[in-house]
PDB file of C-alpha atoms in Angstrom:
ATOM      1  CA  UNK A 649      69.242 181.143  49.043  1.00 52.00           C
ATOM      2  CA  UNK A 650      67.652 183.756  51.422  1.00 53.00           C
ATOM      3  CA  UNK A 651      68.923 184.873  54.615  1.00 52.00           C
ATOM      4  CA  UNK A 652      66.255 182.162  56.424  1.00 52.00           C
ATOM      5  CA  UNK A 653      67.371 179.056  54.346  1.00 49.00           C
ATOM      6  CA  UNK A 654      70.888 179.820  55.741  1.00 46.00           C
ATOM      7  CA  UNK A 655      69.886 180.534  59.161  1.00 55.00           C
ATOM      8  CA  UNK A 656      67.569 177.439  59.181  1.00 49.00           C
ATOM      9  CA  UNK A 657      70.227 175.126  57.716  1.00 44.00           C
ATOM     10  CA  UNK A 658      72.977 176.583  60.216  1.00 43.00           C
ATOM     11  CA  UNK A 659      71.002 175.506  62.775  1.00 40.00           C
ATOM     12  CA  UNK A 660      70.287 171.937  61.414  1.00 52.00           C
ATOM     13  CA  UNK A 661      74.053 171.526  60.706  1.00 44.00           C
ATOM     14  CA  UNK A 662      74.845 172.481  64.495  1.00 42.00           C
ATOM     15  CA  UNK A 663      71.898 170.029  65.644  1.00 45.00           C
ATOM     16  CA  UNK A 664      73.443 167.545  63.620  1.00 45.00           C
ATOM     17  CA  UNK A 665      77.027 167.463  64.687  1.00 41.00           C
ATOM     18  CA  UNK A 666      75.788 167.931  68.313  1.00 40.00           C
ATOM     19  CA  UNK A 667      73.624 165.278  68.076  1.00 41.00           C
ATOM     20  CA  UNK A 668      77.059 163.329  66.614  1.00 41.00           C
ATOM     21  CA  UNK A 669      79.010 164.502  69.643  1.00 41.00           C
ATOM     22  CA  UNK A 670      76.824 163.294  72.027  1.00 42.00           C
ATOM     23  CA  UNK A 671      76.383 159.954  70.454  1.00 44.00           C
ATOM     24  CA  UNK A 672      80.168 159.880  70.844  1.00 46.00           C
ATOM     25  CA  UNK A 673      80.320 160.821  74.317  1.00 45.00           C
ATOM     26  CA  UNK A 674      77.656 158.256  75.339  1.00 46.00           C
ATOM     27  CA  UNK A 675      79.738 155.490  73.450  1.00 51.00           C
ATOM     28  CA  UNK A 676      83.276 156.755  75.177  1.00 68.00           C
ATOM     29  CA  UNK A 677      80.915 157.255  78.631  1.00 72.00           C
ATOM     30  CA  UNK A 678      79.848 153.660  78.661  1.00 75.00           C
ATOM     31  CA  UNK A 679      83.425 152.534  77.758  1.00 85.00           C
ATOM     32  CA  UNK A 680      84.887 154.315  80.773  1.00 90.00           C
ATOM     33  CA  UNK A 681      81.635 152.667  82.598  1.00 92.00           C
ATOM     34  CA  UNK A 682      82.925 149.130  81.457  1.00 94.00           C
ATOM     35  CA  UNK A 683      86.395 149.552  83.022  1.00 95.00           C
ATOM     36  CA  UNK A 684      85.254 151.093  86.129  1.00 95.00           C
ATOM     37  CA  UNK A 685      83.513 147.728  86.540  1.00 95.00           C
ATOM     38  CA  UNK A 686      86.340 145.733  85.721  1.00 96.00           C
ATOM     39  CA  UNK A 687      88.756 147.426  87.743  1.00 97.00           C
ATOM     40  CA  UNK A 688      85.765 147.089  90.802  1.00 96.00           C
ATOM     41  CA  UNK A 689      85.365 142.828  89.786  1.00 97.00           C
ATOM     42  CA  UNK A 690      89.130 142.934  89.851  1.00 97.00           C
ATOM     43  CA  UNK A 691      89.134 144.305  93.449  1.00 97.00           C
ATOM     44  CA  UNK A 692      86.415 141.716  94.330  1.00 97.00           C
ATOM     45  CA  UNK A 693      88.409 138.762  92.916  1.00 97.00           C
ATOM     46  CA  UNK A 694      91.247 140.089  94.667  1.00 96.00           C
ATOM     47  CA  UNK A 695      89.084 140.317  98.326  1.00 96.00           C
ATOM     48  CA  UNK A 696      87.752 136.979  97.749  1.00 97.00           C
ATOM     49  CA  UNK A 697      91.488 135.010  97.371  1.00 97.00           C
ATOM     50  CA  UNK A 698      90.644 132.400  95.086  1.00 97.00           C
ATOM     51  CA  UNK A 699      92.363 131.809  91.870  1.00 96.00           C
ATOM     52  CA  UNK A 700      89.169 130.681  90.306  1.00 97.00           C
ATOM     53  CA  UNK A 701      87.575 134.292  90.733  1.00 97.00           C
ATOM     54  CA  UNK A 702      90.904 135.704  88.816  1.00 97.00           C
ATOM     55  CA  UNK A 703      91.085 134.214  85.661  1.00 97.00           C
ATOM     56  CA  UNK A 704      88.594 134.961  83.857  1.00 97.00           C
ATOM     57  CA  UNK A 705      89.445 138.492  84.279  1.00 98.00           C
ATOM     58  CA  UNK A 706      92.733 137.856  81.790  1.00 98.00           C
ATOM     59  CA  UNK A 707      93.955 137.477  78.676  1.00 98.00           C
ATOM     60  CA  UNK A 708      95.468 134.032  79.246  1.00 97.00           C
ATOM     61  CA  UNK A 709      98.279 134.047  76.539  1.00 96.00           C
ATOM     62  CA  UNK A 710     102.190 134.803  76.615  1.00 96.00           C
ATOM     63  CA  UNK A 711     102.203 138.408  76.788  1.00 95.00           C
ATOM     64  CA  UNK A 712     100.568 139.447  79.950  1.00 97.00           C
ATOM     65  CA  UNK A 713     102.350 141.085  83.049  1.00 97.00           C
ATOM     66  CA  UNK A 714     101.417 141.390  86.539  1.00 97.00           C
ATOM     67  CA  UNK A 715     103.905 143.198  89.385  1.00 96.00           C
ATOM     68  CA  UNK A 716     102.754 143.223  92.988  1.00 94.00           C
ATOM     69  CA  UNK A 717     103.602 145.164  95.618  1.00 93.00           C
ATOM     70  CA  UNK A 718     105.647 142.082  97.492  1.00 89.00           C
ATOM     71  CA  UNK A 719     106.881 140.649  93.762  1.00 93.00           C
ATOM     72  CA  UNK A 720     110.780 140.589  93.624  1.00 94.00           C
ATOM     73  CA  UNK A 721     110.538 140.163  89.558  1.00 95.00           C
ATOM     74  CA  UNK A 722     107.983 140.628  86.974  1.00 96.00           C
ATOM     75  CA  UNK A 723     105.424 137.773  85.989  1.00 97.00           C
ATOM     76  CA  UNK A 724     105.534 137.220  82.228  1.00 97.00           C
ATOM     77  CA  UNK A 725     102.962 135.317  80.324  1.00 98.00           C
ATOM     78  CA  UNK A 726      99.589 133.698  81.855  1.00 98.00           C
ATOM     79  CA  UNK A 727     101.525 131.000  84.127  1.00 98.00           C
ATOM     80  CA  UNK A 728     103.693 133.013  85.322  1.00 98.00           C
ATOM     81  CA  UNK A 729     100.748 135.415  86.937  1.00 98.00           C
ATOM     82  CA  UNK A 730      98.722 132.214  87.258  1.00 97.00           C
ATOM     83  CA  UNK A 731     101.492 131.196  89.856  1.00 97.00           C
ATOM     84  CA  UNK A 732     102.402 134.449  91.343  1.00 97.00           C
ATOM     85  CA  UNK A 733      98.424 135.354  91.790  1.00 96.00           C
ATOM     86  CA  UNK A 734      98.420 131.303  93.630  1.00 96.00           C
ATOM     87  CA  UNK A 735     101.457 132.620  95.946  1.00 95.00           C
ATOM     88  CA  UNK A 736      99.614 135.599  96.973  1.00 95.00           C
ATOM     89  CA  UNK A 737      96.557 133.387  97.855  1.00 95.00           C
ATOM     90  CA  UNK A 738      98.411 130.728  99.589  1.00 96.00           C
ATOM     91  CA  UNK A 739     100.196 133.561 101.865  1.00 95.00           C
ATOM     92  CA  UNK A 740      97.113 135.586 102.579  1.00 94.00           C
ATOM     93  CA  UNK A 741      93.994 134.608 105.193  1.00 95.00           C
ATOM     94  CA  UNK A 742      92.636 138.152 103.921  1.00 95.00           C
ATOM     95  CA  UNK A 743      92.928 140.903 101.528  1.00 95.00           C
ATOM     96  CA  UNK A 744      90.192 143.865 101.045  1.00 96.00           C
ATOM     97  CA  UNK A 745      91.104 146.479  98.566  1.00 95.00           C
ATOM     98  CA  UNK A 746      89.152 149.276  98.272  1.00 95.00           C
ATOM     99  CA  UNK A 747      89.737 152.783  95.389  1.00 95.00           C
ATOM    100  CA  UNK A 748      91.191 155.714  97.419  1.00 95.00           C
ATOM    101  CA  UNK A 749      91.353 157.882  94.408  1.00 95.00           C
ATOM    102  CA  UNK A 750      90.516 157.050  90.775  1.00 94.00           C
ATOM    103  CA  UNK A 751      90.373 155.096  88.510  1.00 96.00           C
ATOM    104  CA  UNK A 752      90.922 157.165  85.937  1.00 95.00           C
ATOM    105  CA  UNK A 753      89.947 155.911  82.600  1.00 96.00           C
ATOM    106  CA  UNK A 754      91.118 156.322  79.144  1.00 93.00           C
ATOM    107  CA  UNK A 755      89.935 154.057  76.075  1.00 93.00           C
ATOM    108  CA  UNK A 756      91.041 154.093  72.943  1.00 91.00           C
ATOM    109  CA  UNK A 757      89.754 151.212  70.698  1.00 91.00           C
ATOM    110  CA  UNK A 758      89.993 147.926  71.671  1.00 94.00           C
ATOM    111  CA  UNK A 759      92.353 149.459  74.681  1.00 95.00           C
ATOM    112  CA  UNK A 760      91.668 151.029  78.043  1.00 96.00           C
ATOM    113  CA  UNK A 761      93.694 151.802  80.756  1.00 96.00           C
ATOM    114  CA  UNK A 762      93.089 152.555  84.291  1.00 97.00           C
ATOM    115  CA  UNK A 763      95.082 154.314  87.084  1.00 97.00           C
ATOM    116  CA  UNK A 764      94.439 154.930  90.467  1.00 96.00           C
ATOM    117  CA  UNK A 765      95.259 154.712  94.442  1.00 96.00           C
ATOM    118  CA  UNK A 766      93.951 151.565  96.482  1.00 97.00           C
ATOM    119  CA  UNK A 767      94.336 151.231  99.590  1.00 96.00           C
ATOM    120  CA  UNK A 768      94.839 147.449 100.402  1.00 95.00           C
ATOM    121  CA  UNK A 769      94.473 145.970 104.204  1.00 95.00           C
ATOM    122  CA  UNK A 770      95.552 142.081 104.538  1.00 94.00           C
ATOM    123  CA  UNK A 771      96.766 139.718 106.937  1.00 95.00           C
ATOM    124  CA  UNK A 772      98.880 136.536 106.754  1.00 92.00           C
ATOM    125  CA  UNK A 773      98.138 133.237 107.222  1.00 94.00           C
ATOM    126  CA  UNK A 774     101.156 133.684 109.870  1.00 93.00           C
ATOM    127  CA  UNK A 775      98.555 136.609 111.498  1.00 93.00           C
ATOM    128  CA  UNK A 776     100.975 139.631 110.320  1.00 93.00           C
ATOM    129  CA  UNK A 777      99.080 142.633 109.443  1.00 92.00           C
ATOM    130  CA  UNK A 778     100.196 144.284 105.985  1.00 88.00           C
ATOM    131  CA  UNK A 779      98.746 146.561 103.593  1.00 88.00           C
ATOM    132  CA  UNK A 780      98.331 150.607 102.872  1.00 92.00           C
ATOM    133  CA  UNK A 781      98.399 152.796  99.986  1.00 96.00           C
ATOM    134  CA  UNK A 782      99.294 151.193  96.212  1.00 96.00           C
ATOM    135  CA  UNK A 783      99.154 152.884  92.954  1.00 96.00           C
ATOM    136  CA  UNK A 784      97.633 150.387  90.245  1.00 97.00           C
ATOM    137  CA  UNK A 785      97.670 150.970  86.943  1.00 97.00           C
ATOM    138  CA  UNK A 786      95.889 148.651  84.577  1.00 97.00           C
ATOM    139  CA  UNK A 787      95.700 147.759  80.616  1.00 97.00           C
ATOM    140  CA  UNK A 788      92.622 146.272  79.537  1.00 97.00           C
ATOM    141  CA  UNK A 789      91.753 144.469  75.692  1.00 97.00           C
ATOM    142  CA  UNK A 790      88.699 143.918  74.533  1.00 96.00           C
ATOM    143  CA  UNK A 791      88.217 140.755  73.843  1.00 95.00           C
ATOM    144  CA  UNK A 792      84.938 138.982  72.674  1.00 93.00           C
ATOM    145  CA  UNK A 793      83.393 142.269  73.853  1.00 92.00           C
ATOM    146  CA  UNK A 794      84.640 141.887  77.527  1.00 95.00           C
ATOM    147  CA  UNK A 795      87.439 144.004  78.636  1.00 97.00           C
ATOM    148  CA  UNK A 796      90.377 141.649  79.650  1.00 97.00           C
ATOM    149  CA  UNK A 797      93.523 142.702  82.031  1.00 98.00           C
ATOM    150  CA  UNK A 798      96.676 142.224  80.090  1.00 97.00           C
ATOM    151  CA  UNK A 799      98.681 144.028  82.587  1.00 97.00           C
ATOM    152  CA  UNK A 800      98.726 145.131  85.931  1.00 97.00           C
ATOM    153  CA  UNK A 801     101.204 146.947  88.183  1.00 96.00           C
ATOM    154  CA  UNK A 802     100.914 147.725  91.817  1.00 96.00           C
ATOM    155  CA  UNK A 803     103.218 149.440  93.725  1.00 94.00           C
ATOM    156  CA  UNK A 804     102.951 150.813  97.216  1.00 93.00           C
ATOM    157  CA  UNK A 805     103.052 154.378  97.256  1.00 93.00           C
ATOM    158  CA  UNK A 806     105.773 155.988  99.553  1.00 87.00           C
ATOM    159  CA  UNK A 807     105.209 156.969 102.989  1.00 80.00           C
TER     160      UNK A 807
END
């Protein structure tokens, strides 16, 4: 083989396997793209207070968690956060949460998880004012091809 024939087939081999890496990319791009949006219809199921608007968004089975800023103990299993998301409802007259910094994605499989900063602002139904700065981090599963929340932690970040 001449001195071309290697050049040439260099330079197919590194078109190749960049062509390869971008393929990848795009695929791991769009994944991040999918959580992004279910961390944003998360935000808008939380804004809009009804329990109807939530579940869909989770795996309903016995090994999903959910820990809220107000929670004194964790919710275990889909009642448990079916309940806990009803008591939120019940208490609230409004909630809008909105991303302060993040999310920041990572996928790996059927996996993803998402971190970020919220900033929540809600009232009671009692008319008290509450809200400010939580950190969130998420755990998504692909399920049926939609990405699912099996957990979800928010804590309010310290003053």
């Amino acid at each position: 083989m001449n001195g071309s024939n290697s050049i040439t087939l260099f330079a197919r081999a590194l078109l190749f396997s960049a062509v390869i890496l971008l393929a990848g990319s795009a695929k791991s791009y769009a994944q991040e793209s999918d959580i992004k949006a279910a961390v944003n219809a998360y935000h808008v199921a939380l804004d809009s207070l009804e329990l109807s608007k939530m579940e869909p968004l989770w795996v309903h089975d016995t090994n999903v968690i959910l820990i809220n800023p107000a929670d004194k103990s964790v919710s275990v299993g889909w009642d448990a956060v079916k309940k806990d998301w009803q008591a939120q409802f019940n208490f609230l007259s409004e909630l809008k949460v909105t991303q302060a910094e993040g999310p920041n994605v990572s996928v790996k499989g059927d996996v993803a998880w998402a971190t970020g900063i919220a900033k929540a602002v809600a009232k009671s139904k009692a008319g008290a004012d509450a809200g400010g700065l939580v950190y969130e981090s998420d755990v998504f599963e692909k399920r049926a091809g939609k990405w699912l929340l099996v957990s979800h932690v928010a804590l309010q970040v310290p003053k």
